[in-house]
Amino acid sequence: MRTKSLKTNKINVVTLGCSKNIYDSEVLMGQLKANNKEVAHEEEGNIVVINTCGFIANAKEESVNTILSYVAQKEAGEVDKVFVTGCLSERYKPDLQKEIPNVDAYFGTTELPNLLKALEADYKHELIGERLTTTPKNYAYVKIAEGCDRPCSFCAIPLMRGKHKSTPIEELVTQAESLAAKGVKELILIAQDLTYYGLDLYKKRALAALLEALVKVEGISWIRLHYAFPTGFPLEVLDLMKQEPKICNYIDIPLQHISDPILKSMRRGTTKAKTDALIAEFRSRVPEMAIRTTLIVGYPGETEEDFQTLKQWVIERRFDRLGCFTYSHEEDTHAYALEDNVPQEVKEARASEIMDIQSQISWELNQEKVGRSFKCIIDRKEGNYFVGRTEADSPDVDNEVLIDASAYYLKVGEFVTVEITEAGDFDLYGVPENVAPQEKIGF
Ligand code: SF4
């Protein structure tokens, strides 16, 4: 890459980790653009900003390796400056400054104005939520709150993201309106703990009130809920989901485990009985709801019996979508004082056993969709397929609907009704309804 000859600086923002980091990178890019800076996302640039993740071991390793690779490019004269921000930098700045000194500067998760200054830009308060989205134009993440007040023993997020802080409903509506004006049809609401929304700002749970405001935004067709928490779940959200077609019949609620001794040690504030009661409430109030959850196996002290309880529960509950992580022993978390006594190979064996069960469940649930029709949003064209999602699928983590691109032409970013003709573990295949092959379509 030639750098010296670049007339103007080009800032390349590199995002690692979760959707909240994607959101933060988009806000940074929006600020830089408003300062007339040339900015790109994961493309060439002579100035690099790495938005890191510091959640668990694998993520930290990926962040460190990314920093090292750009520092090597700097030492080779291929890039001029390297800046690091995000969770890893928030959590380990002093160590990183010592161990990788050839980074121009490290910034924490609340230091956007300082980072902008280092990039010769000014923080513009008037840009409420204005950002350069990096997702396909038909959907965007909306971070409704930052930080978390929960005491989960294994989690380092509160160390990196601080206390829970809700964004006012008015600001979120303004964001939604500006996204809709840019053609966004699907809002994916994210936070560390979505269901805690409003307790700090309005002294009461206000997720339902926020949803009531967002469904009024012209142009938005789907609103999706991610990162709910099991205790104190605002059940009125379920009634709203039932009555409001714009609110996807979908919820992502990480439950982490189900064995009572483990839930207690994890300080999750719930029990198997309460969790089962909540899921039963989900199923009875919104029968067609798709439930996504994530689990952790190999937590300190997890016995074979605890694991068998978890396995049996996954078989019985038949979640629509499920992910499973191996426990990562994170310093400065409450669980760090416990002995990380489940061998790594046992952790991994348990995780793959859970995912094998889930693949089977997902396959069986998908077979029930064959012959039925679903409203789908087309996210992209990939190889011989147009790739879309139903209301029950969130981007990047859930199932996809594949439509033969050699037979049909579909408009990316548009909705189309698809009849499912075949189904695998995680992918569905189908044909668009009311469309003659090769005819242009989109509505
Ligand atoms: S609710 Fe989520 S982000 Fe908050 S401490 Fe628990 S696991 Fe971490």
XYZ file of C-alpha atoms and ligand atoms in Angstrom:
451
model
C 0.000 0.000 0.000
C 1.440 3.387 -0.957
C 0.942 5.845 1.947
C 3.325 8.719 1.442
C 1.692 9.681 -1.882
C -1.852 9.912 -0.400
C -2.707 13.618 -0.653
C -5.273 13.526 2.071
C -5.426 11.391 5.154
C -7.850 8.511 4.981
C -9.035 7.085 8.311
C -9.732 3.349 8.308
C -11.982 2.279 11.200
C -11.663 -1.406 12.093
C -14.374 -2.924 14.307
C -13.990 -6.047 16.445
C -16.512 -7.643 18.812
C -20.249 -7.140 19.167
C -22.998 -5.036 17.604
C -22.473 -2.391 20.284
C -18.943 -1.886 18.975
C -20.314 -1.674 15.429
C -22.630 1.084 16.671
C -19.771 2.956 18.368
C -17.611 2.740 15.233
C -20.512 4.115 13.191
C -20.884 7.053 15.595
C -17.118 7.728 15.344
C -17.309 7.609 11.534
C -20.326 9.947 11.536
C -18.368 12.448 13.627
C -15.320 12.196 11.348
C -17.431 12.684 8.221
C -19.048 15.743 9.771
C -15.495 17.055 10.233
C -14.885 16.503 6.512
C -12.473 13.684 7.190
C -12.141 10.929 4.605
C -13.226 7.815 6.487
C -13.785 4.180 5.588
C -14.725 0.980 7.379
C -12.208 -1.824 7.100
C -10.712 -0.595 3.869
C -7.355 0.988 3.023
C -6.302 4.066 4.948
C -3.067 5.609 6.175
C -4.548 6.219 9.628
C -6.094 3.243 11.416
C -8.467 3.240 14.378
C -9.018 -0.217 15.889
C -12.211 -0.540 17.969
C -11.327 -3.515 20.119
C -13.218 -6.161 22.104
C -12.119 -7.254 25.586
C -14.935 -9.619 26.558
C -13.404 -13.099 26.711
C -10.061 -14.773 25.943
C -10.637 -15.444 22.224
C -11.899 -11.940 21.591
C -8.978 -10.400 23.468
C -6.521 -12.470 21.477
C -8.106 -11.372 18.193
C -7.900 -7.726 19.307
C -4.221 -7.988 20.288
C -3.352 -9.728 17.012
C -5.159 -7.031 15.042
C -3.240 -4.291 16.868
C 0.051 -6.105 16.266
C -0.674 -6.529 12.543
C -1.371 -2.810 12.049
C 1.647 -1.833 14.155
C 3.751 -4.055 11.897
C 2.293 -2.215 8.876
C 3.195 1.084 10.519
C 6.758 -0.108 11.146
C 6.881 -1.152 7.476
C 5.749 2.353 6.485
C 2.458 1.102 5.052
C 0.320 3.080 7.479
C 1.234 6.315 9.241
C -0.742 6.175 12.499
C -2.464 3.509 14.597
C -4.993 4.391 17.308
C -6.728 1.876 19.577
C -10.077 2.282 21.334
C -12.898 0.075 22.636
C -13.226 -2.467 25.433
C -9.742 -4.043 25.412
C -8.190 -0.580 25.529
C -10.569 0.456 28.337
C -9.694 -2.617 30.367
C -5.947 -2.984 29.754
C -4.631 0.443 28.686
C -1.581 0.523 31.028
C -0.515 -3.030 30.031
C -1.072 -2.321 26.320
C 0.906 0.930 26.484
C 3.809 -1.034 27.997
C 3.590 -4.116 25.786
C 2.692 -2.504 22.426
C 4.194 1.003 22.736
C 4.239 1.678 18.978
C 0.529 2.549 18.971
C 0.068 6.319 18.668
C -2.551 6.429 21.448
C -4.998 4.275 23.399
C -8.521 5.457 24.293
C -11.230 4.050 26.564
C -14.884 3.418 25.716
C -15.963 6.879 26.952
C -13.183 8.912 25.312
C -14.684 9.688 21.886
C -13.961 13.455 22.119
C -10.278 12.751 22.917
C -9.995 10.244 20.089
C -11.512 12.742 17.677
C -9.022 15.393 18.858
C -6.144 12.993 18.122
C -7.651 12.644 14.629
C -7.742 16.459 14.308
C -11.543 16.537 14.522
C -13.977 18.172 16.938
C -16.754 16.358 18.798
C -20.058 17.673 17.445
C -22.811 17.458 20.089
C -25.476 18.411 17.545
C -24.991 15.091 15.719
C -27.409 13.165 17.996
C -27.046 9.511 16.931
C -26.104 10.615 13.403
C -23.720 7.993 12.138
C -22.309 6.271 9.122
C -23.922 2.836 9.195
C -21.774 -0.081 8.102
C -24.539 -2.706 7.947
C -26.531 -3.515 4.745
C -28.753 -0.499 4.113
C -31.988 -2.212 5.075
C -31.103 -2.704 8.761
C -29.249 -0.838 11.497
C -28.380 -1.412 15.147
C -29.749 1.097 17.649
C -27.974 1.103 21.014
C -30.667 2.173 23.495
C -28.417 2.146 26.562
C -24.791 1.799 27.567
C -23.253 -0.162 30.448
C -24.790 -2.600 32.905
C -25.767 -2.669 36.595
C -26.043 -6.459 36.838
C -23.609 -8.449 39.060
C -23.138 -11.524 36.830
C -20.067 -13.204 38.253
C -18.374 -14.194 34.966
C -18.847 -10.931 33.112
C -16.263 -8.211 32.561
C -18.579 -5.925 30.587
C -19.463 -3.600 33.500
C -15.685 -3.129 33.990
C -15.401 -1.884 30.384
C -18.740 -0.222 29.818
C -19.620 1.182 33.245
C -23.037 1.602 34.816
C -26.316 1.313 32.891
C -27.224 4.568 31.136
C -30.409 4.760 29.039
C -30.614 7.060 25.998
C -33.755 9.266 26.114
C -36.706 8.091 24.006
C -36.746 11.371 22.018
C -33.110 10.910 20.935
C -33.801 7.309 19.884
C -36.859 8.389 17.882
C -34.722 11.066 16.153
C -32.153 8.386 15.320
C -34.855 6.068 13.966
C -36.315 8.828 11.791
C -32.912 9.664 10.326
C -32.205 5.976 9.668
C -35.620 5.509 8.021
C -34.894 8.531 5.824
C -31.786 6.673 4.622
C -33.821 3.607 3.673
C -33.406 1.527 6.842
C -36.421 -0.763 7.317
C -35.302 -2.812 10.311
C -34.100 -1.492 13.661
C -32.201 -3.942 15.862
C -32.387 -2.654 19.434
C -29.279 -3.491 21.463
C -27.869 -2.795 24.929
C -26.035 -4.821 27.548
C -29.410 -5.338 29.250
C -32.301 -4.220 27.042
C -35.009 -4.903 29.610
C -33.385 -2.592 32.194
C -34.101 0.323 29.840
C -35.493 3.409 31.568
C -34.962 2.377 35.191
C -32.159 4.934 35.569
C -33.741 7.712 33.483
C -37.495 7.334 34.136
C -37.298 5.357 37.387
C -39.399 2.624 35.726
C -38.961 0.034 32.962
C -39.643 1.906 29.726
C -38.876 -0.541 26.913
C -42.600 -0.759 26.063
C -42.890 3.048 26.005
C -39.862 3.223 23.696
C -41.376 0.618 21.382
C -44.689 2.508 21.285
C -42.764 5.558 20.066
C -40.622 3.675 17.545
C -43.510 1.858 15.841
C -44.822 5.285 14.818
C -41.694 6.054 12.771
C -42.587 6.067 9.059
C -40.584 3.688 6.917
C -39.563 1.309 9.714
C -41.142 -2.120 9.166
C -39.345 -4.322 11.666
C -38.086 -3.693 15.204
C -36.050 -6.499 16.763
C -35.105 -7.019 20.416
C -31.659 -8.223 21.470
C -30.005 -8.833 24.874
C -33.026 -9.103 27.171
C -32.449 -10.225 30.783
C -34.627 -12.807 32.568
C -35.303 -11.135 35.918
C -37.851 -8.298 36.071
C -38.784 -8.895 32.434
C -41.381 -6.226 31.415
C -44.224 -8.540 30.309
C -46.111 -5.621 28.740
C -43.517 -5.823 25.956
C -44.956 -9.219 25.009
C -48.477 -7.801 24.631
C -47.091 -5.019 22.460
C -45.173 -7.568 20.383
C -48.423 -9.490 19.933
C -50.428 -6.488 18.764
C -47.828 -4.490 16.835
C -46.849 -6.124 13.491
C -43.739 -3.922 13.304
C -42.266 -5.536 16.435
C -40.714 -8.799 15.304
C -41.981 -11.912 17.068
C -38.460 -12.482 18.167
C -36.414 -12.098 21.314
C -32.782 -12.661 22.140
C -32.449 -13.457 25.855
C -29.081 -14.853 27.021
C -29.923 -17.269 29.873
C -26.385 -18.583 30.339
C -27.305 -21.735 32.344
C -30.243 -23.499 34.074
C -28.839 -25.550 36.911
C -29.760 -23.747 40.147
C -26.346 -24.072 41.882
C -24.657 -22.608 38.778
C -27.244 -19.833 38.355
C -26.658 -18.953 42.027
C -22.887 -18.888 41.644
C -23.248 -16.854 38.430
C -25.298 -14.316 40.453
C -27.986 -14.306 37.780
C -30.743 -13.511 40.296
C -33.005 -16.214 38.915
C -33.742 -19.934 39.170
C -34.698 -22.798 36.835
C -38.327 -22.543 37.957
C -38.515 -18.793 37.348
C -36.773 -19.104 33.978
C -39.134 -21.852 32.862
C -42.100 -19.763 33.990
C -40.840 -16.817 31.937
C -40.396 -18.928 28.802
C -43.869 -20.390 29.309
C -45.165 -16.795 29.493
C -43.360 -15.999 26.215
C -44.863 -19.059 24.540
C -48.399 -18.426 25.814
C -48.539 -14.675 25.137
C -46.766 -14.785 21.736
C -46.976 -18.404 20.505
C -45.240 -17.665 17.177
C -42.309 -15.895 18.876
C -38.796 -17.082 18.001
C -36.601 -17.274 21.109
C -32.835 -16.995 20.842
C -30.606 -17.691 23.824
C -26.933 -18.156 24.638
C -25.405 -20.476 27.218
C -22.069 -20.840 28.982
C -20.647 -24.302 29.742
C -17.637 -25.166 31.872
C -18.285 -22.534 34.549
C -16.230 -23.125 37.752
C -17.757 -25.986 39.706
C -20.019 -27.170 36.855
C -20.504 -30.859 37.628
C -21.536 -33.584 35.206
C -24.933 -33.429 36.908
C -25.214 -29.660 36.269
C -24.339 -30.269 32.652
C -26.876 -33.097 32.300
C -29.533 -30.758 33.736
C -28.596 -28.144 31.139
C -28.563 -30.668 28.278
C -31.959 -32.139 29.226
C -33.393 -28.618 29.454
C -32.110 -27.644 25.987
C -33.733 -30.812 24.596
C -37.050 -29.994 26.318
C -37.201 -26.253 25.676
C -36.431 -26.495 21.928
C -35.171 -22.924 21.502
C -35.518 -21.592 17.992
C -31.996 -20.212 18.079
C -29.184 -21.053 20.501
C -25.474 -20.295 20.866
C -23.115 -21.857 23.408
C -19.815 -20.482 24.746
C -17.124 -22.058 26.896
C -16.462 -20.255 30.175
C -13.564 -17.770 30.052
C -11.805 -17.057 33.391
C -11.738 -13.235 33.415
C -9.644 -11.343 35.958
C -11.378 -8.720 38.105
C -14.718 -10.516 37.693
C -16.430 -12.044 40.738
C -15.959 -15.589 39.398
C -12.198 -15.060 39.091
C -11.914 -15.940 42.784
C -13.288 -19.390 41.998
C -11.108 -22.222 40.717
C -11.421 -22.605 36.947
C -11.624 -26.365 37.493
C -13.377 -27.631 34.367
C -10.668 -28.757 31.918
C -10.690 -26.906 28.565
C -11.333 -30.097 26.591
C -14.360 -30.863 28.805
C -15.657 -27.303 28.290
C -15.334 -27.699 24.519
C -16.861 -31.192 24.523
C -19.865 -29.889 26.461
C -20.281 -26.906 24.132
C -20.230 -29.068 21.009
C -22.630 -31.571 22.599
C -25.105 -28.735 23.220
C -24.672 -27.437 19.656
C -25.165 -30.919 18.204
C -28.467 -31.140 20.063
C -29.397 -27.655 18.865
C -28.561 -28.447 15.236
C -30.994 -31.355 15.388
C -33.689 -29.200 17.010
C -33.106 -26.438 14.464
C -33.365 -28.970 11.614
C -36.641 -30.347 12.975
C -38.118 -26.851 13.511
C -37.042 -25.853 10.004
C -38.793 -28.900 8.455
C -42.051 -27.515 9.866
C -41.498 -24.406 7.710
C -41.399 -26.316 4.395
C -44.505 -25.522 2.348
C -45.236 -22.360 4.349
C -44.674 -18.773 3.184
C -42.818 -16.057 5.083
C -42.236 -12.330 4.607
C -38.482 -11.985 4.087
C -36.063 -9.089 3.805
C -33.322 -9.545 1.204
C -29.955 -8.591 2.743
C -27.581 -9.401 -0.127
C -26.740 -11.415 -3.178
C -24.061 -14.013 -2.569
C -22.868 -16.361 -5.290
C -25.908 -18.011 -6.887
C -28.283 -16.916 -4.188
C -30.218 -13.936 -2.932
C -29.895 -14.177 0.864
C -32.724 -13.057 3.090
C -34.155 -13.459 6.550
C -37.557 -14.038 8.036
C -38.876 -12.118 11.024
C -37.498 -14.942 13.192
C -33.904 -14.375 12.093
C -31.450 -11.722 13.143
C -28.460 -10.896 10.913
C -25.196 -12.810 11.289
C -26.398 -15.132 14.081
C -29.580 -16.862 12.871
C -30.975 -18.771 9.901
C -30.972 -17.439 6.347
C -33.368 -17.904 3.426
C -31.670 -18.684 0.113
C -33.354 -17.940 -3.229
C -31.898 -19.125 -6.537
C -30.495 -15.998 -8.192
C -30.235 -17.668 -11.556
C -34.013 -18.166 -11.578
C -35.243 -15.017 -9.858
C -34.142 -11.401 -9.696
C -34.814 -9.781 -6.309
C -34.070 -6.273 -5.083
C -31.613 -6.208 -2.176
C -33.062 -4.277 0.759
C -36.677 -5.086 -0.181
C -39.275 -7.375 1.356
C -40.588 -10.375 -0.574
C -42.825 -13.266 0.404
C -41.012 -16.577 0.025
C -42.485 -20.072 0.033
C -40.047 -22.448 1.747
C -39.341 -25.479 -0.422
C -36.462 -27.105 1.457
C -34.756 -26.737 4.857
C -31.433 -27.641 6.401
C -30.090 -27.208 9.958
C -29.696 -23.445 9.673
C -30.559 -22.527 6.077
C -33.919 -22.445 4.337
C -34.438 -22.552 0.555
C -37.434 -21.071 -1.171
C -39.095 -19.393 -4.125
C -40.577 -15.877 -4.156
C -44.360 -15.859 -4.411
C -46.230 -14.261 -7.320
C -43.033 -13.951 -9.308
C -42.375 -15.362 -12.748
C -38.804 -16.596 -12.945
C -36.352 -14.019 -14.269
C -38.985 -11.239 -13.800
C -37.747 -8.183 -11.804
C -39.464 -8.009 -8.365
C -39.642 -5.837 -5.225
C -42.365 -4.181 -3.108
S -26.386 -8.613 32.128
Fe -24.983 -9.178 30.510
S -23.567 -7.424 30.322
Fe -24.610 -7.270 32.302
S -23.243 -8.256 33.772
Fe -24.767 -9.788 33.111
S -23.796 -10.840 31.382
Fe -22.662 -8.936 31.725
